[in-house]
Coordinates of C-alpha atoms in Angstrom, one line a residue:
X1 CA 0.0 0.0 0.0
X2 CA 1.2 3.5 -1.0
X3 CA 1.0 6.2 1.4
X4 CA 1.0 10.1 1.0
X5 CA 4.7 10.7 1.9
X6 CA 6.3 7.5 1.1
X7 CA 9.6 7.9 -0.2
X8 CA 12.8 6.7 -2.1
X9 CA 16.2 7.9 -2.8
X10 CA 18.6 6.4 -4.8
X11 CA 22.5 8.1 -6.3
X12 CA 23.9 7.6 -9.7
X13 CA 27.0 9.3 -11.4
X14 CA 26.4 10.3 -14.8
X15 CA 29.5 7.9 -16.2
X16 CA 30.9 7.8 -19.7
X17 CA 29.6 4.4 -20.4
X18 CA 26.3 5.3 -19.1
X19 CA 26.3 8.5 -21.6
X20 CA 27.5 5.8 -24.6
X21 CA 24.5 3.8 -23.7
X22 CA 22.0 6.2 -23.8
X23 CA 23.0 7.6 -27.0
X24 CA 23.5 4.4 -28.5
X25 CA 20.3 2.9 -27.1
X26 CA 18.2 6.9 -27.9
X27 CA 19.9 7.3 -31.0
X28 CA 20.7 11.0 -29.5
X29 CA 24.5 11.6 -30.9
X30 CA 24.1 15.7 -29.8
X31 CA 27.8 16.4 -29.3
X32 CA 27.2 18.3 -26.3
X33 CA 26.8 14.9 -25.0
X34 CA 29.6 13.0 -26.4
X35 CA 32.6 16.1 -27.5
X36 CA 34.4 17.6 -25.3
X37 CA 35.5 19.9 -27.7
X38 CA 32.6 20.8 -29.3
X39 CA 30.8 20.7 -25.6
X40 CA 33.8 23.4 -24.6
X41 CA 32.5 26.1 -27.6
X42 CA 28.8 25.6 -25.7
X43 CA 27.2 27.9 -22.8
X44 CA 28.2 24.6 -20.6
X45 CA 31.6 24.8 -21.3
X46 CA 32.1 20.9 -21.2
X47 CA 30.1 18.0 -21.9
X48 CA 26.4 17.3 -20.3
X49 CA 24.1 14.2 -19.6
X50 CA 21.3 13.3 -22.0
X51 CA 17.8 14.1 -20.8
X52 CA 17.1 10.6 -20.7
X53 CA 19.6 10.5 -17.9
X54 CA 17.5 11.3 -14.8
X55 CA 14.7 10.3 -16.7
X56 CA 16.2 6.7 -16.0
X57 CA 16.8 7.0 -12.5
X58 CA 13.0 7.8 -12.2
X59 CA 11.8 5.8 -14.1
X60 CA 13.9 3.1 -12.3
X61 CA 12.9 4.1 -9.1
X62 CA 9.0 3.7 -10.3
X63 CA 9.0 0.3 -11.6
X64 CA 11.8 -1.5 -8.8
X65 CA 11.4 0.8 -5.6
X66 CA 8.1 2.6 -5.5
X67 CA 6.0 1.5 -5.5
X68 CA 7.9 -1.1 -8.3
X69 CA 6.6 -4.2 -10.1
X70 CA 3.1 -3.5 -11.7
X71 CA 3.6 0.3 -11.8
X72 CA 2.2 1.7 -14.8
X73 CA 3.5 5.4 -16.0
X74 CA 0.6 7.4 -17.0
X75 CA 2.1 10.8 -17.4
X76 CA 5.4 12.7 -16.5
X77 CA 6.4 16.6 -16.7
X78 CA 10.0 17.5 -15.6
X79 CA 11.6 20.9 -15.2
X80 CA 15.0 21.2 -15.7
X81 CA 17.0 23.6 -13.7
X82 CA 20.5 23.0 -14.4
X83 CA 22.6 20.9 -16.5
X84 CA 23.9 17.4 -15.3
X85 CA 27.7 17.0 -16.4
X86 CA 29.6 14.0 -17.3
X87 CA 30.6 12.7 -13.5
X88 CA 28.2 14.7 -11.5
X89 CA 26.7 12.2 -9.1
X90 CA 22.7 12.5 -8.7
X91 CA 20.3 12.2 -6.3
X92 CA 16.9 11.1 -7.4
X93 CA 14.1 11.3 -4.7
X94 CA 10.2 10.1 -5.8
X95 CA 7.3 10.9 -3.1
X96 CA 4.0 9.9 -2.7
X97 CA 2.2 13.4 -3.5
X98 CA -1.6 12.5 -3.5
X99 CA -3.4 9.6 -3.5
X100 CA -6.5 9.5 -6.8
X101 CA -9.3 7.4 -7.5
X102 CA -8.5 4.6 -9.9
X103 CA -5.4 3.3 -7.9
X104 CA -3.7 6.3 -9.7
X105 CA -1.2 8.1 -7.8
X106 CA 0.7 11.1 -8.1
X107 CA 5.0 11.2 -7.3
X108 CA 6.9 14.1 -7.0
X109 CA 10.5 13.5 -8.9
X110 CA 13.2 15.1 -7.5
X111 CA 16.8 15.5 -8.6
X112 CA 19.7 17.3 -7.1
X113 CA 23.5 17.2 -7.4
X114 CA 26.5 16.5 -5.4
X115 CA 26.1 20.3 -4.6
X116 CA 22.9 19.9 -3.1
X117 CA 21.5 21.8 -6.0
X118 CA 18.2 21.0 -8.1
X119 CA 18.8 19.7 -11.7
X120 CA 15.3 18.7 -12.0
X121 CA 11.9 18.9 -10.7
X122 CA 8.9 17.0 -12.1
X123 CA 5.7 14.9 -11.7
X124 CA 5.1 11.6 -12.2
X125 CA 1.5 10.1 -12.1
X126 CA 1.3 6.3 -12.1
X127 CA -1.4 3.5 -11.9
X128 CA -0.4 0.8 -9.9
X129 CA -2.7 -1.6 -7.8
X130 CA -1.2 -3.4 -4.6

């Protein structure tokens, strides 16, 4: 049973062969992704994660942790507040926000930095039956 308030937290570091994967498995070959140089001529100034990148640790989160198998993704809307760059290690947070008819339920996504600071802010709303 999911609760209003029920949590979970999980860190991943935006690796290189993580960043391969993505693009290989997206089909997203941006070079600010995969160039340093390139990446270096960019308001960045050096390479960043795809996207898809937190995307995955959500997503993750829903289906394994919570509430995990049977979860069903219904909708998602992220915000993204700064860039994640190659090595930066994220933590992703999903909450139980409200609680709808329908066993539908709606997660707050949040991911922040080794800095403590936001890269993204979303919801998530899910059917899932327990």
């Amino acid at each position: 049973m999911l609760n209003i308030g029920n949590s979970f937290s999980t860190s991943v570091t935006a690796e290189e062969q993580t960043i391969q994967e993505i693009a290989r498995l997206s089909g997203d070959i941006n070079p600010i992704h995969l160039d340093e140089e390139y990446a270096k001529q960019t308001v960045f100034g050096r390479r960043i994660a795809h996207a898809l990148f937190c995307q995955n640790i959500i997503s993750m989160i829903i289906g394994n942790h919570l509430p995990g198998p049977g979860a069903i993704l219904l909708s998602q809307s992220f915000h993204y507040r700064k860039p994640v760059y190659i090595g930066d290690t994220i933590e992703t947070t999903v909450t139980v926000k409200e609680i709808r008819a329908g066993n539908r339920y709606v997660l707050n996504t949040i991911c922040k930095n080794q800095e403590n600071e936001l890269v993204l802010d979303g919801e998530s709303v899910i059917k899932w039956t327990d």
